[in-house]
Coordinates of C-alpha atoms and ligand atoms in Angstrom, one line a residue:
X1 CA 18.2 35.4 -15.3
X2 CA 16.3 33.0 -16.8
X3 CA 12.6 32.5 -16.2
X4 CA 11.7 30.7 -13.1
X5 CA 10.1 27.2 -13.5
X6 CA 6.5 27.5 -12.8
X7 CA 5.0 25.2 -9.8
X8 CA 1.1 24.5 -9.7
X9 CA -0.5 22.9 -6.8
X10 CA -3.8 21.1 -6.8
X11 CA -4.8 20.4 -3.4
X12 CA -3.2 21.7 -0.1
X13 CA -4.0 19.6 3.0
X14 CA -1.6 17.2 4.4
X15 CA 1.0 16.5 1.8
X16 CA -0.2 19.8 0.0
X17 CA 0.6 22.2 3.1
X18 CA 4.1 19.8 3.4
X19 CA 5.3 20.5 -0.1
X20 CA 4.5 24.1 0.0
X21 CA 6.4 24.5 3.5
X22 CA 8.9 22.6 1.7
X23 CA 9.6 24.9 -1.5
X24 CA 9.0 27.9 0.9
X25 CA 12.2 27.0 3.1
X26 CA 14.4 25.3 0.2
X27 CA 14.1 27.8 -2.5
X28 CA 17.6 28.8 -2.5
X29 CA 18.9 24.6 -2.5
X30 CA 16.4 23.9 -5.0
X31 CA 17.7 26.3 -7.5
X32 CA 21.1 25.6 -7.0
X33 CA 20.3 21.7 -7.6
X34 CA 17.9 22.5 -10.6
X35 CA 19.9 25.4 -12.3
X36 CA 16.7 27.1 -12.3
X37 CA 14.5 29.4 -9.4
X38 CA 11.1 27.5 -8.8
X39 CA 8.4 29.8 -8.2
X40 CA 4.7 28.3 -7.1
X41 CA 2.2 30.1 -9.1
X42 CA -1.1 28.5 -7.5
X43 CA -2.9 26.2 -5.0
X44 CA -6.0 24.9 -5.9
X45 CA -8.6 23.8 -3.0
X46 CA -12.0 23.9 -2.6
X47 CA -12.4 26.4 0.1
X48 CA -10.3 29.0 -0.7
X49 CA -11.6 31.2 1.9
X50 CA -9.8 29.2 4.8
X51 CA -6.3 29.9 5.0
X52 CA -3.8 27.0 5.2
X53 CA -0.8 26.7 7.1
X54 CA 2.7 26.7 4.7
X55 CA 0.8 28.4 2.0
X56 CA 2.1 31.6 1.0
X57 CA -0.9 34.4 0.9
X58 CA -2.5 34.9 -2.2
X59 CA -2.2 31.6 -3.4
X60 CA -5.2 29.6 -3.2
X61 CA -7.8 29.3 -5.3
X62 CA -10.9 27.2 -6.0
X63 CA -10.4 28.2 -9.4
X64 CA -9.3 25.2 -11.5
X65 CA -9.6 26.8 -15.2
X66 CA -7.1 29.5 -13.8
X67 CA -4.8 27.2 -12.3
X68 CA -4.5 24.6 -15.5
X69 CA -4.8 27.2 -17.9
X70 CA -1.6 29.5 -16.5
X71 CA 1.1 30.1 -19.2
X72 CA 3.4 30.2 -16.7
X73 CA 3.2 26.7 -15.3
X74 CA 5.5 24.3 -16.4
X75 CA 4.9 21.8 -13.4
X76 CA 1.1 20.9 -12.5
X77 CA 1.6 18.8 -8.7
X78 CA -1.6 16.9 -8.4
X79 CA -2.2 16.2 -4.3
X80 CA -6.2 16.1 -4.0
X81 CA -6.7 12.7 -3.7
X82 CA -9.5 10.8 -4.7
X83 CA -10.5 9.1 -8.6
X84 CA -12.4 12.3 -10.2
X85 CA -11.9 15.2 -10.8
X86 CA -7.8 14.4 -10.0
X87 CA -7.8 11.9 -12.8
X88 CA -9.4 14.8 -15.3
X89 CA -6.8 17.0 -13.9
X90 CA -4.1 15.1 -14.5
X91 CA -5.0 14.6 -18.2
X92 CA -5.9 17.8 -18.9
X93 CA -2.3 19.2 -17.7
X94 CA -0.7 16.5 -19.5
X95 CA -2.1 17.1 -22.6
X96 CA -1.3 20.5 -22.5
X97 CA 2.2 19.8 -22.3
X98 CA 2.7 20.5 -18.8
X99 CA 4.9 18.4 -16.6
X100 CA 2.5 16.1 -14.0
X101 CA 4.2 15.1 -10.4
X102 CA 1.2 13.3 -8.3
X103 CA 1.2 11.3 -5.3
X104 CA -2.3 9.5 -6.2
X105 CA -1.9 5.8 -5.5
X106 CA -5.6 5.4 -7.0
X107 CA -5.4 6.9 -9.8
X108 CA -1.9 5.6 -11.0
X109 CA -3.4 1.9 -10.4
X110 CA -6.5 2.2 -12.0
X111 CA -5.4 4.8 -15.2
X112 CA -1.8 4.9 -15.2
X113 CA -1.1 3.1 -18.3
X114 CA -3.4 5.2 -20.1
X115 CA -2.2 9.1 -18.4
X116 CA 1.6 7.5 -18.9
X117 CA 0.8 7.0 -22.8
X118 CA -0.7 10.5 -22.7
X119 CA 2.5 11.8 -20.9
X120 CA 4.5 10.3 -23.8
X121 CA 3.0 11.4 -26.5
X122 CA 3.1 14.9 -25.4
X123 CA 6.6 14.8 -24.6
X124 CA 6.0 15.4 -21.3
X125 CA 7.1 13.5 -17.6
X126 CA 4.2 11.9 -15.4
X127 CA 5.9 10.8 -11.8
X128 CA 4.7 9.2 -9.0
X129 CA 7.1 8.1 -6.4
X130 CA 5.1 9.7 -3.7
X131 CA 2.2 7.2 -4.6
X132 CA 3.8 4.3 -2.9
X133 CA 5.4 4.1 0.4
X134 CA 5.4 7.8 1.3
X135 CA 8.9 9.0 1.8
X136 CA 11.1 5.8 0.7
X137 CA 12.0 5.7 -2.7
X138 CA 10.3 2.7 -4.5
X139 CA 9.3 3.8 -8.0
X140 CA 12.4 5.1 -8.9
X141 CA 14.7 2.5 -7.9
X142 CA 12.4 -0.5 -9.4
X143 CA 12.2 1.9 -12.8
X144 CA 15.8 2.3 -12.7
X145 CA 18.3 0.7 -10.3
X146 CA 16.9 -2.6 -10.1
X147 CA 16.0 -2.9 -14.4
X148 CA 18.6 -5.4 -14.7
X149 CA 17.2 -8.2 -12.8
X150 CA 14.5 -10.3 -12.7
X151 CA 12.7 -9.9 -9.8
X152 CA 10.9 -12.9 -8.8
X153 CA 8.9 -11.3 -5.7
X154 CA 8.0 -8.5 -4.0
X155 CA 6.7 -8.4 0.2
X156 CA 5.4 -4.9 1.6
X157 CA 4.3 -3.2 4.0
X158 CA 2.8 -0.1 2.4
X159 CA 0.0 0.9 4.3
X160 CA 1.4 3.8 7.5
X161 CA -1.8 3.9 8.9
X162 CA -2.6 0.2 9.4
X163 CA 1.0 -0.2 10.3
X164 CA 0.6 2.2 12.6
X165 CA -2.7 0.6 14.1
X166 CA -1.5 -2.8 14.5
X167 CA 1.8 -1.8 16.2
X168 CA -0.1 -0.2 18.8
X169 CA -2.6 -2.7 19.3
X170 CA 0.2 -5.6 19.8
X171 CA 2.4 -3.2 21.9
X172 CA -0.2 -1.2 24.2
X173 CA -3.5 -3.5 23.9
X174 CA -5.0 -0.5 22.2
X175 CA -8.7 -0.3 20.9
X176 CA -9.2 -0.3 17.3
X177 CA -11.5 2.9 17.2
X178 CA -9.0 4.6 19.5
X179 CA -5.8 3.6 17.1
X180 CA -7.8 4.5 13.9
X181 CA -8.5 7.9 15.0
X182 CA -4.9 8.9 16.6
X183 CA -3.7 8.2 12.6
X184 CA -6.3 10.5 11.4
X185 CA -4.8 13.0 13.7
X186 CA -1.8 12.2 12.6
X187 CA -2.6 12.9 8.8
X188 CA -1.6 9.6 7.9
X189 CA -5.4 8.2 6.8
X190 CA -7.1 8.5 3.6
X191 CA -10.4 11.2 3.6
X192 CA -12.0 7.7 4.0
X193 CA -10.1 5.7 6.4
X194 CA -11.8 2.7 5.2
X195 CA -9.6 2.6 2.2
X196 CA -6.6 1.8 4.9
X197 CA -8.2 -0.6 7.3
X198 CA -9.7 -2.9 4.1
X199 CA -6.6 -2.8 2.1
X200 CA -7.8 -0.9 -0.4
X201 CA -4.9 1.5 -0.4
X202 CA -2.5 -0.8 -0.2
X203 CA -4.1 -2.8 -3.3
X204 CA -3.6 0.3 -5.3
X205 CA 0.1 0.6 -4.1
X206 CA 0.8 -3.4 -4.5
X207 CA -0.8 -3.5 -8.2
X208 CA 1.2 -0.2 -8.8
X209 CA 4.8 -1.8 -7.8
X210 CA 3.6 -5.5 -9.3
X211 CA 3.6 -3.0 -12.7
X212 CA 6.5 -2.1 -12.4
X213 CA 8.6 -5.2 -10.7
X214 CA 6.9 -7.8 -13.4
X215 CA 6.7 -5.4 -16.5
X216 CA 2.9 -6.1 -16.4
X217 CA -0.5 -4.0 -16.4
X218 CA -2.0 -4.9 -13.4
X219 CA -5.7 -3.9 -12.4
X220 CA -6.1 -3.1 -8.2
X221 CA -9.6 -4.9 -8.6
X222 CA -7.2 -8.5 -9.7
X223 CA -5.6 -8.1 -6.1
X224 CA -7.2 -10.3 -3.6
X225 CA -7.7 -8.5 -0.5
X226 CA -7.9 -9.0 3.1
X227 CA -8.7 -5.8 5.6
X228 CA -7.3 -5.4 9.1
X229 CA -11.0 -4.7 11.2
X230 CA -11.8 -8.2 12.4
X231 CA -8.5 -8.7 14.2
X232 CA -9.1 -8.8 17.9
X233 CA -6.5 -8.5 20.6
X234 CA -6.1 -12.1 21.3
X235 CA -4.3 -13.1 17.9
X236 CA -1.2 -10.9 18.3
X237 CA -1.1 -12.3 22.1
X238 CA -1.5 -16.0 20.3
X239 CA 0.8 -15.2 17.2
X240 CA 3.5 -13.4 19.6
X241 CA 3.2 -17.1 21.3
X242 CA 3.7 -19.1 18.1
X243 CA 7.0 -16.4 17.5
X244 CA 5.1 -14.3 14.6
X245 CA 4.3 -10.7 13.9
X246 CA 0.6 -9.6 12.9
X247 CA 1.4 -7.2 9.6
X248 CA -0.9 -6.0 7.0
X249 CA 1.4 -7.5 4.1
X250 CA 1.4 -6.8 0.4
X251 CA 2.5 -9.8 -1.6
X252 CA 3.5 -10.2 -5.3
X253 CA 5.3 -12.9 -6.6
X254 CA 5.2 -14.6 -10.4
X255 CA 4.8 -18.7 -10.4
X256 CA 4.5 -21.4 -13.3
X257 CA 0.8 -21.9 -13.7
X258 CA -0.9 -24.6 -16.2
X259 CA -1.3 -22.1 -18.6
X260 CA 1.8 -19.5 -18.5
X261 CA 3.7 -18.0 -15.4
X262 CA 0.7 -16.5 -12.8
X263 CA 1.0 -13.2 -10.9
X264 CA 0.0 -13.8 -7.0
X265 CA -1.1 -10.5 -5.8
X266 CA -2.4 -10.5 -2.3
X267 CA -3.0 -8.2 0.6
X268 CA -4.1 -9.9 4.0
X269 CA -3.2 -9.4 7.7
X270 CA -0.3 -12.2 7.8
X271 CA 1.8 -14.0 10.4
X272 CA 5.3 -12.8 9.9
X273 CA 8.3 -14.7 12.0
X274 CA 9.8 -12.1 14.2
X275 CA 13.1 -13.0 12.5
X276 CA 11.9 -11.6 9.7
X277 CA 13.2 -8.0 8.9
X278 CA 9.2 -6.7 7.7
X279 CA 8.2 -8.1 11.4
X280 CA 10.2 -5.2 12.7
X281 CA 9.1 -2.3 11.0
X282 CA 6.4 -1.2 13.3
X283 CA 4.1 2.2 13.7
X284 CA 4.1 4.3 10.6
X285 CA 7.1 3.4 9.2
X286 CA 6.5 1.4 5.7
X287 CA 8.9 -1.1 4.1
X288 CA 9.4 -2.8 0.5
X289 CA 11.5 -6.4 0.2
X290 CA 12.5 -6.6 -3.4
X291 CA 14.0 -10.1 -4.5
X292 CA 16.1 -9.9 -7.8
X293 CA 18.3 -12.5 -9.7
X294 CA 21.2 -10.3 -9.3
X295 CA 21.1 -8.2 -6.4
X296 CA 19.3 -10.5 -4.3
X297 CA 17.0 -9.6 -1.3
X298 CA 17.2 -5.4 -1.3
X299 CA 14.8 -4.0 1.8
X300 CA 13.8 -0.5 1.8
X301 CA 12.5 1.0 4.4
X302 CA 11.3 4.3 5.9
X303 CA 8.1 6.5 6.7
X304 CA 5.1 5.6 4.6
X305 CA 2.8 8.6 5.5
X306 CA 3.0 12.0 6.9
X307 CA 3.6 15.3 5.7
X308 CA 7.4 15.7 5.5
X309 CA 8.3 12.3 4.2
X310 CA 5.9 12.4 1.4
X311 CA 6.9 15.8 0.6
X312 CA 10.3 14.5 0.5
X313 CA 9.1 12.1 -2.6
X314 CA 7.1 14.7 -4.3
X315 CA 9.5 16.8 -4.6
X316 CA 11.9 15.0 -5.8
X317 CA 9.8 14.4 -8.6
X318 CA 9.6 18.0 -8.7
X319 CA 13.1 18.3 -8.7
X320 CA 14.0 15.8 -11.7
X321 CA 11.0 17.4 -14.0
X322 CA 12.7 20.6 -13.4
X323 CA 15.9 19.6 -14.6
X324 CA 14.3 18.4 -17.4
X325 CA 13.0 21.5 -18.0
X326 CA 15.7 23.6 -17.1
X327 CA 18.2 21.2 -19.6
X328 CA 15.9 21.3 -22.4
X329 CA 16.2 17.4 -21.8
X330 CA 13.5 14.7 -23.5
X331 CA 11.8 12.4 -21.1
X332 CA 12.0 8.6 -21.9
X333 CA 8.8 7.4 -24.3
X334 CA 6.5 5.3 -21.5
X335 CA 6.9 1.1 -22.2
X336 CA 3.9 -0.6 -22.9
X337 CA 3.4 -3.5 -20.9
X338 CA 0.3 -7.0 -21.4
X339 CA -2.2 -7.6 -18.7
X340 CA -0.7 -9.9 -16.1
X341 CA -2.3 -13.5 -16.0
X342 CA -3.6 -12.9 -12.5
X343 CA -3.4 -16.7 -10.5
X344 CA -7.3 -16.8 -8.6
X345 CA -6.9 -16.8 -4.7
X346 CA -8.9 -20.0 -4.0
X347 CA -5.6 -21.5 -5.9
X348 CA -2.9 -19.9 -3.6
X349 CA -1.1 -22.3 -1.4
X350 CA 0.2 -21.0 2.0
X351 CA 0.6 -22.1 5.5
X352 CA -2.4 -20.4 7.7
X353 CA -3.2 -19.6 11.6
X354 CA -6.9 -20.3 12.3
X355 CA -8.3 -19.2 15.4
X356 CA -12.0 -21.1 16.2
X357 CA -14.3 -20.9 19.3
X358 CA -15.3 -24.3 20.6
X359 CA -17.9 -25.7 22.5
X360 CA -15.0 -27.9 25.4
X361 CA -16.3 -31.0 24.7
X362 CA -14.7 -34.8 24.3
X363 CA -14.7 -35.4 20.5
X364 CA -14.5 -31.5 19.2
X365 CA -10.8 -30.9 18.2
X366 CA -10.5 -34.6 16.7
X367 CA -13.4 -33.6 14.8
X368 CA -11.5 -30.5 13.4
X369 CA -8.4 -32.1 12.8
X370 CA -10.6 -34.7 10.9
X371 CA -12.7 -32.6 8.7
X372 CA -9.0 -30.7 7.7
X373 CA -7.4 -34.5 7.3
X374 CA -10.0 -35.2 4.5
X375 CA -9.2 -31.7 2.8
X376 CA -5.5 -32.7 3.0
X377 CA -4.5 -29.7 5.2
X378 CA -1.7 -31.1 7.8
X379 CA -1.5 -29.1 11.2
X380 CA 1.5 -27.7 12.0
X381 CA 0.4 -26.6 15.6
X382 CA -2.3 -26.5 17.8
X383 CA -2.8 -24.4 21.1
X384 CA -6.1 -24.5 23.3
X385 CA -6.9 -22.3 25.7
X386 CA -9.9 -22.5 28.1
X387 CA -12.4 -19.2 26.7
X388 CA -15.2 -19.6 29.8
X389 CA -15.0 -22.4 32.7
X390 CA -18.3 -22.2 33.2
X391 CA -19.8 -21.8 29.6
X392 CA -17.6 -25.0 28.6
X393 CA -16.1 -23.3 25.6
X394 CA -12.5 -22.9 24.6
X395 CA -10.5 -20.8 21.6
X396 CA -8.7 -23.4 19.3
X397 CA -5.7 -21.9 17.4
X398 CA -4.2 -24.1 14.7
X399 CA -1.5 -23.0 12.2
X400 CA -1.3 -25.2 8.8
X401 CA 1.3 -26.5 6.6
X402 CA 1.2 -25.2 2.8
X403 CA -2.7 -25.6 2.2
X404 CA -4.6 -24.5 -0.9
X405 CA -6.8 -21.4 -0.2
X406 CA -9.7 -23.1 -1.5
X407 CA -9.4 -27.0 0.0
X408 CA -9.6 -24.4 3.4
X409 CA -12.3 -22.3 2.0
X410 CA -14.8 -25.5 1.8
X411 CA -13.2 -27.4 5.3
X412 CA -13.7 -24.1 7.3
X413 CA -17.3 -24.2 5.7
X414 CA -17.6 -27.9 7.6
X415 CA -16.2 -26.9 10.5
X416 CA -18.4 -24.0 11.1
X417 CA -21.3 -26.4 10.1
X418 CA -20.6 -28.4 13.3
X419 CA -23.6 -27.3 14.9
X420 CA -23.6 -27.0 19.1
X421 CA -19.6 -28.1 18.2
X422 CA -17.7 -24.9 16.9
X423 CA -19.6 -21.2 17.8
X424 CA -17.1 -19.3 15.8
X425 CA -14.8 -19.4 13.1
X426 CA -13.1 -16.4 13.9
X427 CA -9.6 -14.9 12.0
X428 CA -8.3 -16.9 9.1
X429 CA -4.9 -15.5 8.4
X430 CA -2.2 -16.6 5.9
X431 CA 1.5 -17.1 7.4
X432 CA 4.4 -15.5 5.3
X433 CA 7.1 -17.9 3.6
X434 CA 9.8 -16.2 1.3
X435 CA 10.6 -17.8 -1.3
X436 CA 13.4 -20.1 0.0
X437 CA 10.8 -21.4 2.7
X438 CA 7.9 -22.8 0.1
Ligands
NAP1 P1 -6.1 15.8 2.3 O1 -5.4 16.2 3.5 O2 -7.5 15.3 2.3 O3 -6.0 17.1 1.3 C1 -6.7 17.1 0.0 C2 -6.6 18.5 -0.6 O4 -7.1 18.5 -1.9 C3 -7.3 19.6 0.2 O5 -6.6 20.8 0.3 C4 -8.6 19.7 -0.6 O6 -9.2 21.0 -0.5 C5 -8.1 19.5 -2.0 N1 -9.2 19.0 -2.8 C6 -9.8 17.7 -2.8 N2 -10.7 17.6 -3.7 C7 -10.7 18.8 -4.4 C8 -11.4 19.3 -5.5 N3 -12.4 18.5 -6.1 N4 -11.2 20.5 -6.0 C9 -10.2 21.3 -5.4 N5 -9.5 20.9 -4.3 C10 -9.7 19.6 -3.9 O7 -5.2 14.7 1.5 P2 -3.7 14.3 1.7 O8 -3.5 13.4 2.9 O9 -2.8 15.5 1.6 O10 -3.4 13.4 0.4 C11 -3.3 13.9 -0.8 C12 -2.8 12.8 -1.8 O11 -1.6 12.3 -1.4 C13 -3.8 11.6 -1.9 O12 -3.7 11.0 -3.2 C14 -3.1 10.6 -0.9 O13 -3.5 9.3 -1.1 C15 -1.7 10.9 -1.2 N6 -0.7 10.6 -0.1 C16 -1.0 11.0 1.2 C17 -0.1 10.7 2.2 C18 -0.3 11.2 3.6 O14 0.5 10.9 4.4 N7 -1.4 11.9 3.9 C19 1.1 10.0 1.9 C20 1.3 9.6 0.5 C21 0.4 9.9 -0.4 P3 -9.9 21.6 0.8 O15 -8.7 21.8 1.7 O16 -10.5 22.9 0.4 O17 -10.8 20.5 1.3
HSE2 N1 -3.2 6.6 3.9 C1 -1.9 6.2 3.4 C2 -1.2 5.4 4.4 C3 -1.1 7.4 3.1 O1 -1.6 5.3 5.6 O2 -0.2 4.7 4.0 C4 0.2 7.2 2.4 O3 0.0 6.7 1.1

């Protein structure tokens, strides 16, 4: 029989336990599929005095020289989280010609060009489909499947827990605090939620997937971002009115720009028209729309978070790194990609829903209306509802036509100068358009 292929684990919490439970219970399918037993040699966590559900006794360690340094790992699974120490980890296994699998959206955006490179010239695999989207496969189907095409934009949702949050604050009226901490329960936060709820983690996942769908290096930092924590209850009542969706959406698209075609990465709580399939995919589940010359509009969709479903890409990963091993087979040398020319957002045209508290007085909305006029932002809608009889003040909620960021930027700044006129300039949210609709 021939040796079995070695599995090393660095970090064994949510998706950590999952995987291990995982391998425990599918050791006998796994080695049929691979050819080859897989045998987990080691867990590294930091407390390995507290035992952890799925992981097999004698196991864990906090000892990381141990588990990087065993001769009999062929397959180091990187699931700690976090920058440092996982990048570290990652290059130090890579670089001694061990296989890497990891499901760090972080560190993939911010050093995977570099790690990849490392990967290659060691002759050795570094995957990462459990990086975006949880359980759906994304990486592997926009490395692979859809090569052919040009892809001309991509539209996510690829945040679970923010997904989550919203879809219970538009269904049930649910408090933010409240919704935040029923997805930490759920394991599908970051150690630092705040990651989710200001779009960090989805920044790392869009500029991960703009990498790969526009064959550009694109830094996290170049993707303007928009977090989810100043949303109050009223817009999804207004924007269910108005026939739209509230979703935390993930935007990347290529346009002609005056000095070459422009990447448009955003992130940004966004008006979606419930006829739209992404205005459907509600609680944790995730989804990415891929637009391609040739195949068209392809939608995958599935859970984005959670123990099982990420597992389910991780191992996979696994999976195809031990056939490689097991086959003797070379892995692909890693394409090297230019910086994308990343379009500013003050230069982004979209239609927006602006939601203003008003002092209820004759004169007030014209004078709105007329300060956007000058800016050459056209309304497409207005509502007004009456906030407090007796205070005299009213919420104004106004959705644009295609306006440039910016030309809003500096009318909003008016408006909210309109001293004893307008009291609040409250959300500012874009309004998705696919392509076809701009
Ligand atoms: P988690 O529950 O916080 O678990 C992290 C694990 O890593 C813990 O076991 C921790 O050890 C260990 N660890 C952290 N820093 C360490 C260090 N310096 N040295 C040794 N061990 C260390 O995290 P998670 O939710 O499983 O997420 C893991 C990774 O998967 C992250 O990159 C996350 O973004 C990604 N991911 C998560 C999900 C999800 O649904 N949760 C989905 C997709 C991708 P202790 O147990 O001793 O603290
Ligand atoms: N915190 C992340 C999310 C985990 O909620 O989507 C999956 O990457």
């Amino acid at each position: 029989m021939a040796e079995a292929i070695g599995i090393a684990l660095l970090g064994a919490g949510t998706v950590g336990s999952g995987v291990s439970r995982a391998l425990a219970s599918g050791t006998e399918r796994y080695a049929t599929r691979v050819g080859r037993e897989l045998a987990l040699r080691g867990v590294l966590v930091r407390d390995a005095g507290r035992a952890r559900d799925g992981v097999p006794e004698g196991h864990l360690t906090s000892d990381v020289e141990a588990v990087l340094a065993d001769p009999g790992t062929h397959v180091v699974v990187e699931l700690m989280g976090g920058e440092e120490p996982a990048r570290g980890y990652i290059e130090r296994a890579l670089s001694s010609g061990r296989h890497v699998v990891t499901a760090n959206k972080e560190v993939m955006a911010k050093h995977g060009p570099e790690l990849l490179a490392v990967a290659s010239r060691r002759g050795v695999r570094l995957l990462y489909e459990a990086a975006v989207a949880g359980g759906i496969p994304i990486i592997s189907p926009l490395s692979r499947d859809l090569l052919a095409n040009e892809i001309t934009e991509v539209t996510a949702i690829i945040n679970g827990t923010t997904n989550f949050m919203l879809t219970e604050m538009a269904q049930r009226a649910a408090e933010y605090d409240e919704v935040l901490a029923e997805a930490q329960r759920l394991g599908y936060a970051e150690a630092d939620p705040a990651s989710d709820v200001d779009g960090v983690d989805a920044a790392y996942k869009l500029a991960i997937l703009c990498g790969l769908a526009f064959h550009v290096v694109v830094s996290p930092e170049a993707v303007a971002r928009q977090g989810i924590r100043d949303l109050a209850a009223r817009d999804f009542a207004y924007a269910r009115e108005l026939g739209y969706a509230i979703k935390l959406l993930a935007q990347g698209r290529v346009e002609p720009g005056p000095g070459g075609d422009e990447l448009l990465a955003t992130v940004a709580p966004t008006l979606v028209a419930r006829d739209e399939p992404l205005a459907t995919v509600d609680g944790v589940r995730n989804a990415v729309q891929v637009e391609g010359d040739l195949a068209g509009r392809v939608l995958f969709e599935g859970a984005g978070a959670g123990a099982r479903p990420t597992a389910s890409a991780v191992l996979a990963d696994v999976l195809e790194v031990a056939r490689d091993v097991a086959t003797g087979r070379l892995p692909p040398e890693a394409a090297t990609y230019a910086p994308a020319r990343v379009r500013p957002p003050d230069r982004i045209l979209t239609r927006h829903y602006l939601r203003l508290t008003v002092a209820d007085h004759a004169g007030v909305l014209a004078g709105i209306a007329g300060i956007l006029g000058r800016h050459e932002i056209s309304l497409a809608s207005v509502i007004q509802v009456e906030a407090d009889a007796r205070a005299r003040t009213a919420e104004i909620v106004i959705t644009t036509h295609p306006a440039i960021a910016g030309r809003l930027q500096e009318a909003l700044g008016e408006i909210a100068a309109l001293e004893g006129e307008v009291l609040e300039v409250g959300s500012v949210l874009p309004i998705y358009a696919d392509g076809s609709a701009r």
